Tab-separated table of C-alpha atoms in Angstrom:
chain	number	residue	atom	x	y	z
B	200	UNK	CA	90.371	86.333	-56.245
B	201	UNK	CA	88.126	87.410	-54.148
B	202	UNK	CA	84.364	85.516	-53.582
B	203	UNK	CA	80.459	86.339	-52.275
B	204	UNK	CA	78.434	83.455	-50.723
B	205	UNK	CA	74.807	84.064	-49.570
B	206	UNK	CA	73.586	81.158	-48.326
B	207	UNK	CA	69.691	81.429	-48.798
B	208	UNK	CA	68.221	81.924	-51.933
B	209	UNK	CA	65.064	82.727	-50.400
B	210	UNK	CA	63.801	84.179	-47.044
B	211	UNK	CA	60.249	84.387	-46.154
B	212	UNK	CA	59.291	86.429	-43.215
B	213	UNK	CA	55.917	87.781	-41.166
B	214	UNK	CA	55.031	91.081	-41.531
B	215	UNK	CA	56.875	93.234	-38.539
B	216	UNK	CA	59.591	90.138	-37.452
B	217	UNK	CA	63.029	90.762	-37.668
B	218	UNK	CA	64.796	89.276	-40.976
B	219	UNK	CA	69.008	88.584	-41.298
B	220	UNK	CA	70.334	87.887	-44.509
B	221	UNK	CA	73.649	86.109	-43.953
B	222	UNK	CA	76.892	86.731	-46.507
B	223	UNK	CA	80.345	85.749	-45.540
B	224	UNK	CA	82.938	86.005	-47.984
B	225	UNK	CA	86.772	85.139	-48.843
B	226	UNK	CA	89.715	87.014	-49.800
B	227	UNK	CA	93.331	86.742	-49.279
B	228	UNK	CA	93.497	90.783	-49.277
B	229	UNK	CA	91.407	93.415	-47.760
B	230	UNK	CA	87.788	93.949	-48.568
B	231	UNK	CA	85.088	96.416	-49.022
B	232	UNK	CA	81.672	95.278	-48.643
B	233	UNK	CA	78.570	96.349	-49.963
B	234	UNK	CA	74.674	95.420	-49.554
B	235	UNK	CA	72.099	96.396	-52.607
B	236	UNK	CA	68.668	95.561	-53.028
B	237	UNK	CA	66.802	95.601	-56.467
B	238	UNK	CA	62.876	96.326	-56.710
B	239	UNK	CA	60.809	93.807	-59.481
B	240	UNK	CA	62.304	95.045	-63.086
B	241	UNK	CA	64.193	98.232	-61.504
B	242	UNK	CA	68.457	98.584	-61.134
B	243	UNK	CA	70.010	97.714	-58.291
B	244	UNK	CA	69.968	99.871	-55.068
B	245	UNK	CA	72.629	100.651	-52.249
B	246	UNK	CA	71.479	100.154	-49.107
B	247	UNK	CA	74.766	100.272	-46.654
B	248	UNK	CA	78.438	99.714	-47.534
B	249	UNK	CA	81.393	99.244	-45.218
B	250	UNK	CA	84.333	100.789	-46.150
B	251	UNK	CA	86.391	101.426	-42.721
B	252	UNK	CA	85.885	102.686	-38.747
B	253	UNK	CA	83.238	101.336	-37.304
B	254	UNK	CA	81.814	97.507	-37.894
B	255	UNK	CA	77.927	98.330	-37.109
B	256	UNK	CA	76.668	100.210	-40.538
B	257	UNK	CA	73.780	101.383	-40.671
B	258	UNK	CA	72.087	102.185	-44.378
B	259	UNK	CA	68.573	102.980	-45.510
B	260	UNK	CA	64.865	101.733	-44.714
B	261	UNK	CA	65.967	100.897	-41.611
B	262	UNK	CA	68.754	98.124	-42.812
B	263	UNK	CA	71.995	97.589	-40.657
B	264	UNK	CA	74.779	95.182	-41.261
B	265	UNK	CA	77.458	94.297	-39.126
B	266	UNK	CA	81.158	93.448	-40.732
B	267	UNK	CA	83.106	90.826	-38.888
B	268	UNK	CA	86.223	90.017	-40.227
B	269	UNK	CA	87.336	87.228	-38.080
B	270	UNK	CA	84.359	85.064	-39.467
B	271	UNK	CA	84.247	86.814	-42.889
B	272	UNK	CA	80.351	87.693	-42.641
B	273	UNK	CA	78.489	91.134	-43.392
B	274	UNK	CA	75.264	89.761	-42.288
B	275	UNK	CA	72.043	91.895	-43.249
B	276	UNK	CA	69.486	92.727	-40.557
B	277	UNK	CA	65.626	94.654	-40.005
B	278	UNK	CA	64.171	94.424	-36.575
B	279	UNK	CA	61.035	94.832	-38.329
B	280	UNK	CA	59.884	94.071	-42.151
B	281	UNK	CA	57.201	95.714	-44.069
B	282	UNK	CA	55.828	94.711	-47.269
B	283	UNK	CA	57.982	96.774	-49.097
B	284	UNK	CA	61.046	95.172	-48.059
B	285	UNK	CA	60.320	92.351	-50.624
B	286	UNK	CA	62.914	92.336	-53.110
B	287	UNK	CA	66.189	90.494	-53.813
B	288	UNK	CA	69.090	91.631	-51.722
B	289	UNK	CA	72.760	91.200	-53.159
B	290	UNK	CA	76.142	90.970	-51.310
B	291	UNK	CA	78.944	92.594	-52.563
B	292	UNK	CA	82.574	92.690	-52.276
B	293	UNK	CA	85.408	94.898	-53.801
B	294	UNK	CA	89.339	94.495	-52.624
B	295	UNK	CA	90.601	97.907	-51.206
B	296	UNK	CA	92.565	100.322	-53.503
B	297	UNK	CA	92.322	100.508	-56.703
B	298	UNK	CA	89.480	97.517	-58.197
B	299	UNK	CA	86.641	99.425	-59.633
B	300	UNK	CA	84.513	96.002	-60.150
B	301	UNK	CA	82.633	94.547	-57.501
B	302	UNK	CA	82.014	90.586	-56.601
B	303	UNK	CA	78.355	89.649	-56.259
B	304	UNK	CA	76.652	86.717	-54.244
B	305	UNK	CA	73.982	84.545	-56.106
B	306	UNK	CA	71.142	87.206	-54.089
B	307	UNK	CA	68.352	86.193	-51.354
B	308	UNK	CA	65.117	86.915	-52.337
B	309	UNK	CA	63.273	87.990	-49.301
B	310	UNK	CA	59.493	87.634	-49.075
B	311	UNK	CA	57.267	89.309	-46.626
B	312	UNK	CA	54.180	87.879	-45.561
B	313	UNK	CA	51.312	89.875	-44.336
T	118	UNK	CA	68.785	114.357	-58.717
T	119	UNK	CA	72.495	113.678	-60.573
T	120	UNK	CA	71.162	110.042	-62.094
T	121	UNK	CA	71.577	107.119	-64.348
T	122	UNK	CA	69.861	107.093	-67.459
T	123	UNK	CA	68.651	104.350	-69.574
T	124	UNK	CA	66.493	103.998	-73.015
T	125	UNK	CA	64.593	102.490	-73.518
T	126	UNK	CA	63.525	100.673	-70.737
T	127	UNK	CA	61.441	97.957	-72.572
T	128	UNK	CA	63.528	96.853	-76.190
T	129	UNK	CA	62.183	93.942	-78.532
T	130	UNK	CA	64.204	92.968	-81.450
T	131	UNK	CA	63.822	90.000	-83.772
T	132	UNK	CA	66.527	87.270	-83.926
T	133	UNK	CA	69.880	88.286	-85.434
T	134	UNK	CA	68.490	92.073	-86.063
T	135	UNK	CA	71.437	94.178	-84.495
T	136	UNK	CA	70.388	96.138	-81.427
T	137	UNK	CA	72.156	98.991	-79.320
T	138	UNK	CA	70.666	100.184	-75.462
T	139	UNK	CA	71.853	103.523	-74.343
T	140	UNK	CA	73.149	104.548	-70.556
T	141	UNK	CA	73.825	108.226	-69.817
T	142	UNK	CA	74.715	109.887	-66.467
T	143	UNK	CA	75.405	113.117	-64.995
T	144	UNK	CA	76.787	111.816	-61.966
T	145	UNK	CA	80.590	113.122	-63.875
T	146	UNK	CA	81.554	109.016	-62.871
T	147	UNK	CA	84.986	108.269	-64.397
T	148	UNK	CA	83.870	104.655	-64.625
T	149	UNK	CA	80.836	103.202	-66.570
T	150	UNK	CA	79.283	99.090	-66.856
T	151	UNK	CA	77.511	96.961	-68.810
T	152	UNK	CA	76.069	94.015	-66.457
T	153	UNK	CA	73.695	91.346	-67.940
T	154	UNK	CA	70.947	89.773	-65.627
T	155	UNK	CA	68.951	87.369	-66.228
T	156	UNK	CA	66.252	85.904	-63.981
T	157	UNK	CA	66.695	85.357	-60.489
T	158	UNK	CA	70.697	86.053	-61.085
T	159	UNK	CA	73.268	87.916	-59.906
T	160	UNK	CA	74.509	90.877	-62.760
T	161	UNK	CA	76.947	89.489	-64.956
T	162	UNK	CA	79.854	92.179	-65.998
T	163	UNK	CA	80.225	92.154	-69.884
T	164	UNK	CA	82.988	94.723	-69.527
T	165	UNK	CA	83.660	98.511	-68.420
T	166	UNK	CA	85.748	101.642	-69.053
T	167	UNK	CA	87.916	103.325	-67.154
T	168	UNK	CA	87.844	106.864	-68.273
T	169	UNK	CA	88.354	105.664	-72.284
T	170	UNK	CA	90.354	102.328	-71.575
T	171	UNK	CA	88.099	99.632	-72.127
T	172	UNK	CA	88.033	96.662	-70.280
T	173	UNK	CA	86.425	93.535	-71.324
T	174	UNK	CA	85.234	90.535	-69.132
T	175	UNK	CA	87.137	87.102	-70.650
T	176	UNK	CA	83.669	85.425	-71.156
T	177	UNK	CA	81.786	87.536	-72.713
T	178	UNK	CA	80.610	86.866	-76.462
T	179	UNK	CA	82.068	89.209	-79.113
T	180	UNK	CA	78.158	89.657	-80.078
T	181	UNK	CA	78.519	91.860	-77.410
T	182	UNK	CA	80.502	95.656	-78.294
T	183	UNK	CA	80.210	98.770	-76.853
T	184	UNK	CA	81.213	102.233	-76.982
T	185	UNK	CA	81.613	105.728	-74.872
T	186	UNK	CA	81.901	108.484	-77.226
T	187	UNK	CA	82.372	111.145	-74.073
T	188	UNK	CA	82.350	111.008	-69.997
T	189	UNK	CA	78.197	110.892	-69.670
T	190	UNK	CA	76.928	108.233	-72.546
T	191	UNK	CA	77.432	104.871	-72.861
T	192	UNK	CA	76.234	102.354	-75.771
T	193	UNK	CA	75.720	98.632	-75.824
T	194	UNK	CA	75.622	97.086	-79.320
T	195	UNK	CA	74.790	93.570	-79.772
T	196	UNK	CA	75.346	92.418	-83.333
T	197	UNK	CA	73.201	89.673	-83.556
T	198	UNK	CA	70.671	88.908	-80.903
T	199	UNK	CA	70.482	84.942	-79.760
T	200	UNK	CA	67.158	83.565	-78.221
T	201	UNK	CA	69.652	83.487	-75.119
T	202	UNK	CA	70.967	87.373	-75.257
T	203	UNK	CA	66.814	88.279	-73.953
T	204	UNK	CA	68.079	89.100	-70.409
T	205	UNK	CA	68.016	92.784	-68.157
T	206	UNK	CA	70.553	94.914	-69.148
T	207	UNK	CA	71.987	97.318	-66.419
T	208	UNK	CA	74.132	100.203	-66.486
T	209	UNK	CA	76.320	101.303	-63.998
T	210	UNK	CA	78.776	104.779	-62.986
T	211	UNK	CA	81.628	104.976	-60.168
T	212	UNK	CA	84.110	106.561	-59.266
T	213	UNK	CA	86.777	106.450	-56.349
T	214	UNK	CA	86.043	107.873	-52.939
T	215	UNK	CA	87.801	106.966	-49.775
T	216	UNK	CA	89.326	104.040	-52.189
T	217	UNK	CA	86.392	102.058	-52.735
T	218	UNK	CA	84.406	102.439	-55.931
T	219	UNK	CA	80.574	102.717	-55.483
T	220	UNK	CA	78.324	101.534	-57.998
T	221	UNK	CA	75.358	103.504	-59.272
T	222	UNK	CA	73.156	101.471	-60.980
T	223	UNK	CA	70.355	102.756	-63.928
T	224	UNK	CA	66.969	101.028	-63.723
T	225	UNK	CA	67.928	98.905	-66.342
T	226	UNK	CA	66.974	97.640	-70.156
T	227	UNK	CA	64.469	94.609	-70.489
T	228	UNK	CA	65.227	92.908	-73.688
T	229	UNK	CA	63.473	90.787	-75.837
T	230	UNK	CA	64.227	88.665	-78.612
T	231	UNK	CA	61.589	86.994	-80.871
């Protein structure tokens, strides 16, 4: 079985610094790895997945993430945050070929102060 | 916009009054979820269908039921509300591309029980 650990529950960050969200994960087969963020009382968003090729991804608003697999991480990062990034970020995992259900982490609820 | 539907986004029932929350999609996803949420959590599966095969999580209650009369609607009956069923409910669609199954989420049911 396959696990999600994010390691901060909360992140609170100036207005226009750069933010990482850190996620490492475990499983004893291939992965794919997914990053969604959810608005205040809305679903849950994609922002980026990794699914193959090349380890830098880059997703929406700005968001990258970076998939290493010899330290298990798919770290999130902005270079710069804007208001509107606060929200609560989840990590996500699902084994390669043939799982249709995804693994989430416990989420990181990232604050931006003005 | 191809989406994921779901009505009504506010529901309050009374304790042990039955209550169903619909999810529709025309997205064409093989592949629909229930996830429960409650605050400052991760989504909790309840179960899912593949095509018509349902597929039930091992924890969750048998208050909870659900049904997918065709491809783009989804219900979610719960028999007899708890105090502890008030929660977000989100829907979700996938299907397989490039192996991985990517989750589109609705914007979710807020439920609450009196």
């Amino acid at each position: 079985a396959q696990s999600v650990t994010q390691l901060d529950s909360q992140v609170p960050v100036f207005e226009e610094a750069p933010v990482e969200l850190r996620c490492n994960y475990s499983s004893s087969v291939s992965v794919y790895l997914f990053w969604y963020v959810q608005y205040p009382n809305q679903g849950l968003q994609l922002l980026l997945k990794y699914l193959s090729g090349s380890t830098l991804v880059k997703g929406i608003n700005g968001f990258e993430a970076e998939f290493n697999k010899s330290q298990t991480s798919f770290h999130l990062r902005k270079p710069s945050v804007h208001i509107s990034d606060t929200a609560e970020y989840f990590c996500a995992v699902s084994v390669f070929f043939g799982n249709e259900k995804l693994t989430f982490g416990t989420g990181t609820r990232l604050t931006i102060i003005p | 916009d191809a989406m994921v539907i779901q009505n009504p986004r506010y529901q309050v029932t009374q304790f042990g009054k039955p209550v169903t929350l619909s999810c529709s999609q025309t997205l064409n996803h093989n592949v629909m979820y229930w996830y429960q949420q409650k605050s400052s959590q991760a989504p909790k599966l309840l179960f899912h269908y593949y095509d018509k095969d349902f597929n039930n999580e091992a924890d969750t209650p048998d208050n909870f039921q659900s049904r997918r009369p065709n491809t783009s609607f989804c219900f979610l009956d719960i028999r007899s509300p708890g105090l502890g069923d008030a929660a977000m409910y989100l829907c979700a669609t996938s299907r397989e591309a490039q192996g991985a199954y990517e989750q589109y989420f609705g914007p979710g049911t807020r439920l609450t029980v009196t």
